[in-house]
Amino acid sequence: MTNKPQVLSDLEIAQSSTMLPIQDIAQRAGIPEDALELYGKYKAKIDTTKLAHKKAQAKVVLVTAINPTPAGEGKSTVTVGLADALRQLEQSVIVALREPSLGPVMGIKGGATGGGYAQVLPMEDINLHFTGDLHAITSANNALAAFIDNHIHRGNELNIDPRRILWKRVLDMNDRSLRHVIIGLGGPAQGVPREDGFDITVASEIMAIFCLASDYVDLKKRLSKIVIGYTYDRQPVTVKDLAVEGALTLLLKDAFKPNLVQTIEGTPAIIHGGPFANIAHGCNSIQATNTARKLADIVVTEAGFGADLGAEKFMDIKAVQGGFEPSAVVIVATARALKMHGGVDKKELKASNPQAIAAGIDNLQKHVETIRQFGVEPVIALNRFITDTQDELDVIVGWCEDNGVKMALTNVWEQGGKGGIELAKNVLEVLHTAQNFTPLYQMNDTIENKVTTIVQKVYGGKDVVFTDVAKKQLVEIKKNGWDKLAICMAKTQYSLTDQPTLLGRPENFTITIREVIPKLGAHFLVCLTGDVMTMPGLPKEPAALRMDIDEHGNAVGLF
Amino acid sequence: MTNKPQVLSDLEIAQSSTMLPIQDIAQRAGIPEDALELYGKYKAKIDTTKLAHKKAQAKVVLVTAINPTPAGEGKSTVTVGLADALRQLEQSVIVALREPSLGPVMGIKGGATGGGYAQVLPMEDINLHFTGDLHAITSANNALAAFIDNHIHRGNELNIDPRRILWKRVLDMNDRSLRHVIIGLGGPAQGVPREDGFDITVASEIMAIFCLASDYVDLKKRLSKIVIGYTYDRQPVTVKDLAVEGALTLLLKDAFKPNLVQTIEGTPAIIHGGPFANIAHGCNSIQATNTARKLADIVVTEAGFGADLGAEKFMDIKAVQGGFEPSAVVIVATARALKMHGGVDKKELKASNPQAIAAGIDNLQKHVETIRQFGVEPVIALNRFITDTQDELDVIVGWCEDNGVKMALTNVWEQGGKGGIELAKNVLEVLHTAQNFTPLYQMNDTIENKVTTIVQKVYGGKDVVFTDVAKKQLVEIKKNGWDKLAICMAKTQYSLTDQPTLLGRPENFTITIREVIPKLGAHFLVCLTGDVMTMPGLPKEPAALRMDIDEHGNAVGLF
């Protein structure tokens, strides 16, 4: 929003836009009426069993970014704007996005529904409870936690070691006070005391499973595989052992159906699932992407954080498990963010500084190289801010020309799809050229090799070390036969390294794997590096302080 | 359900029933199309601002019961069946019910949507997430908790004493391990350590407020009044001090709209809100009841637990705050439950035992007297089970004749509305007779007098004692000027006394008030007696173990 002085807020723009009835959007997307379950006038769930006969064949365009900085990149905004631009060019297109988490919405100004004239609507609903999917995931997660503690309290037939429970409770809230708690206090009638902690809902393995499952049968099967902890004799305990996979699947019954909404310009948008991009893979659900692929010719979608995290996982986890190939990749960058990668302090961003951009552009360069390693040709979206000077833009444009990288200036915040036409034309060119997508690693390789491949090829690092704790976990994982799973790296999003302050394109660094956590339902192993935040806190002045409602029940002050 | 050997389950009956599109039900109820917000094909929210011009004038029929026993009474089933019977008699009727809590659904077999052929549909949706209202309340409750702990963590400008925080977190789950917890562990970055605990969502003051507020303005005003705790110098701290009442109201924006569904027979049902009947008042929302009163001639509604708790609070809290008068009261009783009040063990219920019924009927007698004290003539619904013998029924029928009490046998579980025709005719007779409703106490009376009135007139007790803790709280409450509020008794539902094992009609007993807790947003003072459970636990074999989903996403094994 920083490129618009004295203009309407995102909420004001959203509320002044005229939405089409969601039935009209469904018709535009080719969704039969009997597959539509309305949630108010402008939201609907899609019963995908009614689309079972259709073939998923649309091309997938992934929108990713350089390593994020406090300057902001506008990845969701560009994703929405690109879809609108493609529709202006008479393409059959659907945009597929993640569902926002309520916790950050209460904490920090700024939603996850795009911005300006490149938003999905109704933004206030989508940013608040939407159709309740995250609440269903919270319920399923916490039901499982209650079943575990109840099992221990009532005799502990499975011999679960309360000191070795991996399953944590979750809330869709930024609540640091719940990170480390002791539960089960108060005497024998109140459960068994033990250390526990709460994550934010989007960090739940159930969210990851929800986003990777292909249908109800797969969903239940994956849920049954979750390892909730270990017995006193170190044997894994799964959801299947507790016999509650049916109940958990039932709790996700309606949530599992993808949600249909629209952009300000009336482009169909499917918004479904939103796993963290650190502890999980950071993309919307496979259900959503593959449903969109049945309906349109082009699906525009995004992945969390920068290309080192989001795009890598999109390629190696989501595309592989979802059975599709990305056909084009957009890397979003801004002059402001490149200046920060070039060493400029946040407070100095207003001053023109082409030299800093020249210094910071190697971060962008690394991501361009990374995407090419996956066999896909990237397009750079240089997302304009009004503070950008021509000298600054010239550095980036020149670099792209010198390096043979497609690029386009975008201004979708102000102009909607019109501001993304040049980008859309570039993307269409790539889509008309055969790509050669290949995941970076084979599942059958060793864990060490898979991690090293990611570190060297994606982060540009030298090597990997595992802590003693992680080494012990590797032994356990191999013993249990869990080593042929994908790798889900949990790393700071700010740097290519595991140190958040090392911007630009560091070299010769080592990545330390602190822990390796099996997520059998998600079919991946989480490799934790550095400090990974799975329960955010609120700032001193939460965004909630500005929120209100008028007497007719309309949102006020939400972004 | 126990009166039906080898028959379909509630879920099977529900799934084999044909529902009308909810638009048809809305039309039947006289709800204009522009006031309807669909949630799937068979649920809708009602935008009550579109009904602002209509006058709420329907007569209200309250369904209550004797003190509940493990034998079961079937209050919700009779409520639904009575509404269906009234519609069969060509009355304009809407049934208004509470929303089920997910926690108990996962724990104990048996939902809150009626049973057999007297159910509201779609029962699986209503019993699971429904339209997300309870999740919105959970979110608002826990957002407030996070704001409180964040405030303390970030400097504690309001000087809140972490040892004197009244506000607890909630989950809509039966989870005993969360009753007593310590939060904020892990060092200075993880909040301030303190004792805390979780209640079940329906015990949240926000649920009570939600059910008592008349509109958005009132909702926000009530939320702002919540006392979250005290400062180090013992001054109350409110939501207004934290300046988050706008955000909390915003989180309840859509939840606050009443939900429309239908009974198996197609009678319009409005289901909205569901506060605990111990720590809160145990009735559906005033929004729901008054919306129904704008649409129909008769509203049939129920209150939680027995008449000593649910009906008393319905009369003294809900009717007073909602501005209406109950015009008839149904007291549900069963032969089986009266036998238990007469001293029979649960295992011996199958044997005919007219003597035990004669001994236990004084429990029913007390509730008849209580309802008459409110100026309303009760009708007894004797809900039949197939194990009932004629001798047993004769005792009850004879007692009713001898005491001039209207009564009807009901068999709505098996027959739907047809099984409630006799009851409906009795209710209509009462509705055609002028009643003289009067609340039991005046708000301006002292707390001690108000509590004594309830204990003597409703419970039939001798007197009241306050513990030293409660006495101190009374001093504080009077000092703060909070003593003119309603009284919300939190007492065991099983007995007229504060001892759950004393069935029948005990006499000459004393009620001990352990604590008096101000709930300023709900406009009542909770008087705690005995042990009041605000976070249930799961049984050894939770109902969840039987739950499942088929490959098409249909519920299996849910009741």
mmCIF file of N, CA, C and O in Angstrom, chain B residues 356-381:
data_model
loop_
_atom_site.group_PDB
_atom_site.id
_atom_site.type_symbol
_atom_site.label_atom_id
_atom_site.label_comp_id
_atom_site.label_asym_id
_atom_site.label_seq_id
_atom_site.Cartn_x
_atom_site.Cartn_y
_atom_site.Cartn_z
ATOM 1 N N ALA B 356 -42.119 -46.651 43.007
ATOM 2 C CA ALA B 356 -40.987 -45.727 42.904
ATOM 3 C C ALA B 356 -41.418 -44.439 42.215
ATOM 4 O O ALA B 356 -40.980 -43.344 42.581
ATOM 5 N N ILE B 357 -42.292 -44.573 41.226
ATOM 6 C CA ILE B 357 -42.783 -43.375 40.540
ATOM 7 C C ILE B 357 -43.571 -42.503 41.507
ATOM 8 O O ILE B 357 -43.384 -41.286 41.569
ATOM 9 N N ALA B 358 -44.397 -43.146 42.308
ATOM 10 C CA ALA B 358 -45.168 -42.387 43.290
ATOM 11 C C ALA B 358 -44.238 -41.657 44.253
ATOM 12 O O ALA B 358 -44.524 -40.539 44.698
ATOM 13 N N ALA B 359 -43.113 -42.294 44.554
ATOM 14 C CA ALA B 359 -42.145 -41.667 45.458
ATOM 15 C C ALA B 359 -41.384 -40.535 44.770
ATOM 16 O O ALA B 359 -41.027 -39.542 45.402
ATOM 17 N N GLY B 360 -41.117 -40.712 43.459
ATOM 18 C CA GLY B 360 -40.288 -39.729 42.747
ATOM 19 C C GLY B 360 -41.066 -38.569 42.181
ATOM 20 O O GLY B 360 -40.474 -37.570 41.746
ATOM 21 N N ILE B 361 -42.386 -38.667 42.193
ATOM 22 C CA ILE B 361 -43.178 -37.655 41.491
ATOM 23 C C ILE B 361 -43.129 -36.294 42.183
ATOM 24 O O ILE B 361 -43.475 -35.271 41.592
ATOM 25 N N ASP B 362 -42.629 -36.291 43.428
ATOM 26 C CA ASP B 362 -42.546 -34.986 44.097
ATOM 27 C C ASP B 362 -41.520 -34.065 43.433
ATOM 28 O O ASP B 362 -41.584 -32.854 43.586
ATOM 29 N N ASN B 363 -40.594 -34.655 42.672
ATOM 30 C CA ASN B 363 -39.682 -33.785 41.910
ATOM 31 C C ASN B 363 -40.474 -33.014 40.858
ATOM 32 O O ASN B 363 -40.355 -31.794 40.728
ATOM 33 N N LEU B 364 -41.328 -33.747 40.140
ATOM 34 C CA LEU B 364 -42.199 -33.120 39.150
ATOM 35 C C LEU B 364 -43.116 -32.092 39.812
ATOM 36 O O LEU B 364 -43.291 -30.974 39.302
ATOM 37 N N GLN B 365 -43.633 -32.481 40.967
ATOM 38 C CA GLN B 365 -44.553 -31.591 41.675
ATOM 39 C C GLN B 365 -43.895 -30.240 41.981
ATOM 40 O O GLN B 365 -44.498 -29.182 41.803
ATOM 41 N N LYS B 366 -42.633 -30.307 42.426
ATOM 42 C CA LYS B 366 -41.936 -29.055 42.752
ATOM 43 C C LYS B 366 -41.848 -28.149 41.531
ATOM 44 O O LYS B 366 -42.061 -26.933 41.621
ATOM 45 N N HIS B 367 -41.535 -28.741 40.370
ATOM 46 C CA HIS B 367 -41.386 -27.912 39.169
ATOM 47 C C HIS B 367 -42.725 -27.337 38.713
ATOM 48 O O HIS B 367 -42.777 -26.219 38.199
ATOM 49 N N VAL B 368 -43.800 -28.108 38.909
ATOM 50 C CA VAL B 368 -45.130 -27.578 38.599
ATOM 51 C C VAL B 368 -45.414 -26.354 39.470
ATOM 52 O O VAL B 368 -45.845 -25.297 38.987
ATOM 53 N N GLU B 369 -45.115 -26.474 40.760
ATOM 54 C CA GLU B 369 -45.327 -25.346 41.671
ATOM 55 C C GLU B 369 -44.474 -24.145 41.275
ATOM 56 O O GLU B 369 -44.923 -22.998 41.327
ATOM 57 N N THR B 370 -43.237 -24.446 40.889
ATOM 58 C CA THR B 370 -42.317 -23.359 40.508
ATOM 59 C C THR B 370 -42.855 -22.569 39.330
ATOM 60 O O THR B 370 -42.899 -21.333 39.347
ATOM 61 N N ILE B 371 -43.276 -23.299 38.288
ATOM 62 C CA ILE B 371 -43.761 -22.605 37.087
ATOM 63 C C ILE B 371 -45.000 -21.775 37.430
ATOM 64 O O ILE B 371 -45.153 -20.644 36.949
ATOM 65 N N ARG B 372 -45.862 -22.326 38.279
ATOM 66 C CA ARG B 372 -47.061 -21.558 38.670
ATOM 67 C C ARG B 372 -46.679 -20.282 39.427
ATOM 68 O O ARG B 372 -47.375 -19.264 39.329
ATOM 69 N N GLN B 373 -45.571 -20.337 40.166
ATOM 70 C CA GLN B 373 -45.128 -19.129 40.876
ATOM 71 C C GLN B 373 -44.753 -18.007 39.924
ATOM 72 O O GLN B 373 -44.783 -16.841 40.292
ATOM 73 N N PHE B 374 -44.347 -18.387 38.699
ATOM 74 C CA PHE B 374 -44.031 -17.363 37.694
ATOM 75 C C PHE B 374 -45.302 -16.839 37.017
ATOM 76 O O PHE B 374 -45.238 -16.022 36.107
ATOM 77 N N GLY B 375 -46.455 -17.384 37.414
ATOM 78 C CA GLY B 375 -47.715 -16.894 36.855
ATOM 79 C C GLY B 375 -48.097 -17.577 35.552
ATOM 80 O O GLY B 375 -48.945 -17.089 34.816
ATOM 81 N N VAL B 376 -47.462 -18.708 35.252
ATOM 82 C CA VAL B 376 -47.766 -19.404 34.004
ATOM 83 C C VAL B 376 -48.225 -20.828 34.340
ATOM 84 O O VAL B 376 -47.672 -21.473 35.233
ATOM 85 N N GLU B 377 -49.222 -21.301 33.619
ATOM 86 C CA GLU B 377 -49.775 -22.625 33.872
ATOM 87 C C GLU B 377 -48.976 -23.671 33.085
ATOM 88 O O GLU B 377 -48.885 -23.599 31.864
ATOM 89 N N PRO B 378 -48.404 -24.646 33.759
ATOM 90 C CA PRO B 378 -47.598 -25.651 33.055
ATOM 91 C C PRO B 378 -48.445 -26.780 32.461
ATOM 92 O O PRO B 378 -49.555 -27.040 32.917
ATOM 93 N N VAL B 379 -47.872 -27.418 31.432
ATOM 94 C CA VAL B 379 -48.445 -28.638 30.870
ATOM 95 C C VAL B 379 -47.359 -29.711 30.959
ATOM 96 O O VAL B 379 -46.221 -29.460 30.560
ATOM 97 N N ILE B 380 -47.719 -30.867 31.464
ATOM 98 C CA ILE B 380 -46.721 -31.932 31.562
ATOM 99 C C ILE B 380 -46.733 -32.775 30.287
ATOM 100 O O ILE B 380 -47.793 -33.194 29.814
ATOM 101 N N ALA B 381 -45.531 -32.979 29.738
ATOM 102 C CA ALA B 381 -45.383 -33.899 28.601
ATOM 103 C C ALA B 381 -44.765 -35.175 29.152
ATOM 104 O O ALA B 381 -43.609 -35.172 29.574
#
